[in-house]
Amino acid sequence: MLGCYNLVFTRIKEQNPQLWKLGCACHMAHTCAQDAAKTLSVSAENIIIAIFYYFDKSCKRKEELKQFQEFCNVESRKILKHVSTRWLSLGKTFDRLLQQWPALKSYFSSKSQKEERVRMLKKSLSSPQCHLYCSFLQSVIPIFDKFNLLMQAEVPMVHAIHPAILNLARGLLGRFLKPVIVREARDILSVQYENPQNQKGDQDLYIGFYTKQYICSEEMQDNTECDWYLSQFYKDVHNFYSKAVSSVYEKLPALDETLKLLTIIDYKNRDTHTFDDLVSLLEMFPCLKKELNMVKLEEEFISYQVLDIDALVEGSKEDGSQVRMDTFWHKTGQIKNSGKNTFVLLPTVMKQLLVLPHSNTDCERMFSITRKNRTEARSELSNAVLKGLLATKVNMLSDCSCFEWKPSDSLIKKAKSA
């Protein structure tokens, strides 16, 4: 779709040279985490998937596992499913796996090893090395989840993409580079992170509190191969972070000039941006600049820079915390002086820029809802019925849960007469 050679984007670009390409930030961050995980010696993701499908659709195995959960004094919880294309599932599955580790280890140790899958899972769950890597991934995945959650917000966030990318890169660098290197870097994107002299020692790497506790545990220290495990582990941690940072720089649009200029939408950046920045941004979107009175727009921009916006900020907060930029600019457009609107062009331009999507999570949500309604058991579901279900889900049940929704009398009357 978004490649460089003879694909959809390049074909459209030929017809419209001013087209701006921005991939889904959620997909790209997920790919960065996957690329980094591939550098590890242990494929913890495959273990999670194998465990889930071993118990899936087998009531007998699930009941047997409950007995081992009771025996090991572990809370009886189901094994979560991880799908490689789901952005936020891996962190939760690692939490559940480590919680259920004693019960799962005992369960597979008691099983006959005739089946290859059972032998593999028994070996993995009995290996301190495997436990070590799972614990490490549990501690490092939240930094990617935090970025993904921000990019999955339903409010306009295109102005926050570039700062979020820099924060993700800075957070990763701080986990394996010496603090002074990150702190004194003029440009976070030019840090020499692959230089061993800039990296922390093995003992200072961020691997998570519980990972450090496990390294000091008797299970790990009593293992005859402990030293070799740790040597390989710390080497993999360095490689993991280096690959994660390189993937962030390569796959996420950290150098995109348009994204840098779009930060002008955020009121916090009004002192760092100039009107020339706004003009440069509008030149990238000629459809917005067309028929604009640039003299009037500059006057409004200067007035906006010196405006006391504390009341606007407070009135634009959602749930008392997050400031919605679309609400902020809507309220800015309502400011009046001598009965006339002070700002007309500037709020209009900013709200038009906020229309730019920051990810394709809305599309993914719709695909997910569609798959849950048109299943294998309901493969003959007509498009008309599916359309009605989707419309009901999106429009009528957006403000409440389905079991809390009450149809109006007029709707019931229409349904009965249909």
Short mmCIF file of C-alpha atoms in Angstrom, two decimals, residues 75-331:
data_model
loop_
_atom_site.label_atom_id
_atom_site.label_comp_id
_atom_site.label_asym_id
_atom_site.label_seq_id
_atom_site.Cartn_x
_atom_site.Cartn_y
_atom_site.Cartn_z
CA GLU A 75 -5.46 -17.71 41.51
CA SER A 76 -7.55 -19.60 38.97
CA ARG A 77 -7.42 -17.48 35.82
CA LYS A 78 -7.69 -18.43 32.17
CA ILE A 79 -4.74 -18.29 29.81
CA LEU A 80 -4.99 -15.20 27.64
CA LYS A 81 -4.76 -15.33 23.88
CA HIS A 82 -2.07 -13.35 22.10
CA VAL A 83 -2.48 -12.49 18.43
CA SER A 84 0.60 -11.16 16.68
CA THR A 85 -1.42 -8.40 14.98
CA ARG A 86 -3.04 -7.15 18.19
CA TRP A 87 -1.15 -4.13 19.44
CA LEU A 88 -1.76 -4.28 23.17
CA SER A 89 -2.26 -7.97 23.91
CA LEU A 90 1.34 -9.07 24.53
CA GLY A 91 1.90 -7.16 27.77
CA LYS A 92 -1.26 -8.55 29.37
CA THR A 93 -0.46 -12.09 28.26
CA PHE A 94 3.00 -11.89 29.84
CA ASP A 95 1.45 -10.65 33.09
CA ARG A 96 -0.89 -13.63 33.12
CA LEU A 97 1.82 -16.12 32.08
CA LEU A 98 4.16 -15.11 34.90
CA GLN A 99 1.27 -15.16 37.36
CA GLN A 100 0.37 -18.71 36.32
CA TRP A 101 3.98 -19.91 35.87
CA PRO A 102 4.16 -22.23 38.95
CA ALA A 103 0.87 -23.95 38.04
CA LEU A 104 1.78 -24.29 34.36
CA LYS A 105 5.23 -25.62 35.20
CA SER A 106 3.77 -28.27 37.51
CA TYR A 107 1.07 -29.15 35.00
CA PHE A 108 3.39 -29.84 32.08
CA SER A 109 5.94 -31.60 34.30
CA SER A 110 3.25 -34.14 35.19
CA LYS A 111 2.28 -34.80 31.58
CA SER A 112 3.51 -37.58 29.35
CA GLN A 113 6.14 -36.36 26.92
CA LYS A 114 4.97 -38.32 23.91
CA GLU A 115 3.74 -35.16 22.22
CA GLU A 116 6.39 -32.79 20.88
CA ARG A 117 4.43 -29.72 21.97
CA VAL A 118 4.29 -30.95 25.58
CA ARG A 119 8.03 -31.63 25.60
CA MET A 120 8.72 -28.14 24.30
CA LEU A 121 6.48 -26.44 26.85
CA LYS A 122 7.85 -28.50 29.73
CA LYS A 123 11.41 -27.61 28.75
CA SER A 124 10.54 -23.91 28.38
CA LEU A 125 8.64 -23.61 31.66
CA SER A 126 11.39 -25.46 33.53
CA SER A 127 14.11 -23.23 32.10
CA PRO A 128 15.30 -20.29 34.24
CA GLN A 129 16.48 -18.67 31.03
CA CYS A 130 12.96 -18.66 29.58
CA HIS A 131 11.53 -17.21 32.79
CA LEU A 132 14.22 -14.52 32.71
CA TYR A 133 13.35 -13.39 29.19
CA CYS A 134 9.60 -13.41 29.84
CA SER A 135 10.12 -11.26 32.93
CA PHE A 136 12.27 -8.82 30.95
CA LEU A 137 9.69 -8.48 28.18
CA GLN A 138 6.97 -7.93 30.75
CA SER A 139 8.92 -4.92 32.04
CA VAL A 140 9.82 -3.40 28.67
CA ILE A 141 6.56 -3.78 26.72
CA PRO A 142 4.69 -1.04 28.67
CA ILE A 143 6.78 1.70 27.02
CA PHE A 144 5.39 0.63 23.63
CA ASP A 145 1.91 0.15 25.09
CA LYS A 146 1.95 3.71 26.42
CA PHE A 147 2.73 5.06 22.95
CA ASN A 148 0.08 2.85 21.38
CA LEU A 149 -2.61 3.88 23.84
CA LEU A 150 -1.89 7.52 23.09
CA MET A 151 -2.15 6.92 19.35
CA GLN A 152 -5.39 4.93 19.77
CA ALA A 153 -7.18 7.88 21.34
CA GLU A 154 -10.45 8.76 19.66
CA VAL A 155 -9.77 12.49 19.99
CA PRO A 156 -7.66 14.29 17.32
CA MET A 157 -3.98 13.67 18.10
CA VAL A 158 -2.08 14.44 14.88
CA HIS A 159 -0.26 17.28 16.66
CA ALA A 160 1.03 14.83 19.29
CA ILE A 161 2.62 12.25 16.97
CA HIS A 162 6.06 13.87 16.68
CA PRO A 163 6.48 14.60 20.43
CA ALA A 164 5.28 11.07 21.21
CA ILE A 165 7.89 9.56 18.87
CA LEU A 166 10.65 11.60 20.51
CA ASN A 167 9.44 10.59 23.98
CA LEU A 168 9.43 6.93 22.94
CA ALA A 169 12.98 7.21 21.58
CA ARG A 170 14.16 9.09 24.68
CA GLY A 171 12.57 6.51 26.98
CA LEU A 172 14.29 3.64 25.17
CA LEU A 173 17.65 5.42 25.10
CA GLY A 174 17.47 6.15 28.82
CA ARG A 175 17.15 2.46 29.58
CA PHE A 176 20.52 1.45 28.18
CA LEU A 177 22.56 4.64 27.64
CA LYS A 178 24.38 6.64 30.29
CA PRO A 179 22.09 9.42 31.56
CA VAL A 180 24.54 12.20 30.68
CA ILE A 181 24.56 11.10 27.02
CA VAL A 182 20.78 11.41 26.73
CA ARG A 183 20.50 14.50 28.90
CA GLU A 184 23.12 16.55 27.05
CA ALA A 185 22.12 15.49 23.54
CA ARG A 186 21.11 18.48 21.45
CA ASP A 187 19.21 16.25 19.06
CA ILE A 188 17.81 13.00 20.43
CA LEU A 189 17.80 11.56 16.91
CA SER A 190 21.57 11.93 16.50
CA VAL A 191 22.68 10.16 19.68
CA GLN A 192 25.38 7.53 19.07
CA TYR A 193 23.46 4.78 20.82
CA GLU A 194 25.42 1.91 19.25
CA ASN A 195 28.71 3.15 20.71
CA PRO A 196 29.57 0.79 23.64
CA GLN A 197 31.22 3.68 25.49
CA ASN A 198 27.87 5.49 25.63
CA GLN A 199 25.99 2.45 26.97
CA LYS A 200 25.45 1.49 30.59
CA GLY A 201 27.15 -1.48 32.19
CA ASP A 202 25.25 -4.75 32.49
CA GLN A 203 24.26 -4.14 36.09
CA ASP A 204 22.84 -0.70 35.32
CA LEU A 205 20.63 -1.71 32.38
CA TYR A 206 16.90 -1.35 32.85
CA ILE A 207 15.53 -4.87 32.93
CA GLY A 208 12.69 -4.39 35.42
CA PHE A 209 12.53 -4.75 39.19
CA TYR A 210 11.06 -8.26 39.16
CA THR A 211 13.65 -9.41 36.63
CA LYS A 212 16.42 -8.31 39.00
CA GLN A 213 14.66 -10.11 41.84
CA TYR A 214 14.50 -13.30 39.78
CA ILE A 215 18.21 -13.09 38.96
CA CYS A 216 18.93 -13.04 42.71
CA SER A 217 16.52 -15.91 43.44
CA GLU A 218 17.71 -19.38 44.45
CA GLU A 219 16.19 -20.91 41.33
CA MET A 220 18.48 -18.80 39.16
CA GLN A 221 21.59 -18.75 41.34
CA ASP A 222 21.57 -22.50 41.96
CA ASN A 223 21.48 -23.27 38.25
CA THR A 224 24.83 -24.53 36.97
CA GLU A 225 24.50 -22.47 33.80
CA CYS A 226 23.56 -19.24 35.57
CA ASP A 227 26.68 -17.33 34.52
CA TRP A 228 26.27 -18.31 30.87
CA TYR A 229 22.55 -17.43 30.96
CA LEU A 230 23.25 -13.98 32.39
CA SER A 231 26.10 -13.27 29.98
CA GLN A 232 23.87 -14.08 27.01
CA PHE A 233 20.92 -12.24 28.57
CA TYR A 234 22.73 -8.93 29.06
CA LYS A 235 24.12 -9.15 25.54
CA ASP A 236 20.58 -9.67 24.23
CA VAL A 237 19.27 -6.73 26.28
CA HIS A 238 21.82 -4.41 24.67
CA ASN A 239 20.84 -5.73 21.24
CA PHE A 240 17.13 -5.44 22.04
CA TYR A 241 17.32 -1.76 22.94
CA SER A 242 19.65 -0.92 20.05
CA LYS A 243 17.32 -2.61 17.57
CA ALA A 244 14.26 -0.97 19.14
CA VAL A 245 15.78 2.50 18.77
CA SER A 246 16.98 1.88 15.21
CA SER A 247 13.50 0.61 14.26
CA VAL A 248 11.86 3.69 15.81
CA TYR A 249 14.13 5.95 13.76
CA GLU A 250 13.64 3.90 10.62
CA LYS A 251 9.92 3.10 10.71
CA LEU A 252 8.33 5.96 12.66
CA PRO A 253 8.29 9.38 10.94
CA ALA A 254 10.62 11.06 13.42
CA LEU A 255 12.15 13.30 10.73
CA ASP A 256 8.91 14.21 8.98
CA GLU A 257 8.86 18.00 8.57
CA THR A 258 5.08 18.10 8.30
CA LEU A 259 4.66 16.37 11.65
CA LYS A 260 7.13 18.79 13.23
CA LEU A 261 5.13 21.75 11.94
CA LEU A 262 1.81 20.22 13.01
CA THR A 263 2.86 20.68 16.64
CA ILE A 264 1.84 24.32 16.10
CA ILE A 265 -1.73 23.15 16.77
CA ASP A 266 -0.88 22.59 20.43
CA TYR A 267 -1.30 25.80 22.44
CA LYS A 268 1.76 24.83 24.51
CA ASN A 269 3.95 25.47 21.46
CA ARG A 270 2.63 28.90 20.53
CA ASP A 271 5.80 30.61 21.83
CA THR A 272 8.18 28.31 19.93
CA HIS A 273 6.45 28.57 16.55
CA THR A 274 6.25 31.58 14.27
CA PHE A 275 3.78 32.62 11.62
CA ASP A 276 6.32 31.51 9.00
CA ASP A 277 5.92 27.97 10.37
CA LEU A 278 2.18 28.17 9.83
CA VAL A 279 2.72 29.44 6.28
CA SER A 280 5.13 26.57 5.56
CA LEU A 281 2.56 24.12 6.89
CA LEU A 282 -0.22 25.56 4.75
CA GLU A 283 1.98 25.32 1.66
CA MET A 284 2.06 21.56 2.23
CA PHE A 285 -1.75 21.58 2.07
CA PRO A 286 -2.65 23.95 -0.79
CA CYS A 287 -6.34 23.19 -0.41
CA LEU A 288 -6.27 24.95 2.99
CA LYS A 289 -4.26 27.95 1.84
CA LYS A 290 -6.46 28.64 -1.15
CA GLU A 291 -8.47 31.89 -0.82
CA LEU A 292 -7.07 32.56 2.67
CA ASN A 293 -6.52 36.18 3.67
CA MET A 294 -2.92 35.78 4.86
CA VAL A 295 -2.75 39.33 6.25
CA LYS A 296 -5.79 38.71 8.45
CA LEU A 297 -4.47 35.28 9.42
CA GLU A 298 -1.15 36.75 10.58
CA GLU A 299 -2.95 39.36 12.67
CA GLU A 300 -4.99 36.64 14.36
CA PHE A 301 -1.88 34.52 14.96
CA ILE A 302 -0.08 37.41 16.68
CA SER A 303 -3.15 38.13 18.83
CA TYR A 304 -3.33 34.43 19.72
CA GLN A 305 0.31 34.38 20.84
CA VAL A 306 -0.30 37.12 23.43
CA LEU A 307 -3.76 35.90 24.48
CA ASP A 308 -4.40 34.78 28.06
CA ILE A 309 -5.62 31.25 27.42
CA ASP A 310 -5.90 29.84 30.96
CA ALA A 311 -9.70 29.93 30.90
CA LEU A 312 -9.78 28.34 27.44
CA VAL A 313 -7.51 25.52 28.57
CA GLU A 314 -9.64 24.77 31.62
CA GLY A 315 -12.80 24.78 29.52
CA SER A 316 -11.29 22.39 26.98
CA LYS A 317 -10.38 19.61 29.38
CA GLU A 318 -11.99 16.21 28.93
CA ASP A 319 -12.80 14.36 32.17
CA GLY A 320 -10.99 17.10 34.05
CA SER A 321 -7.51 16.22 32.76
CA GLN A 322 -6.80 15.95 29.04
CA VAL A 323 -7.17 19.04 26.89
CA ARG A 324 -8.95 18.39 23.61
CA MET A 325 -7.38 20.52 20.90
CA ASP A 326 -10.52 20.54 18.77
CA THR A 327 -12.51 21.87 21.73
CA PHE A 328 -9.80 24.40 22.51
CA TRP A 329 -9.85 25.84 19.00
CA HIS A 330 -13.65 25.80 18.90
CA LYS A 331 -13.75 27.89 22.07
#
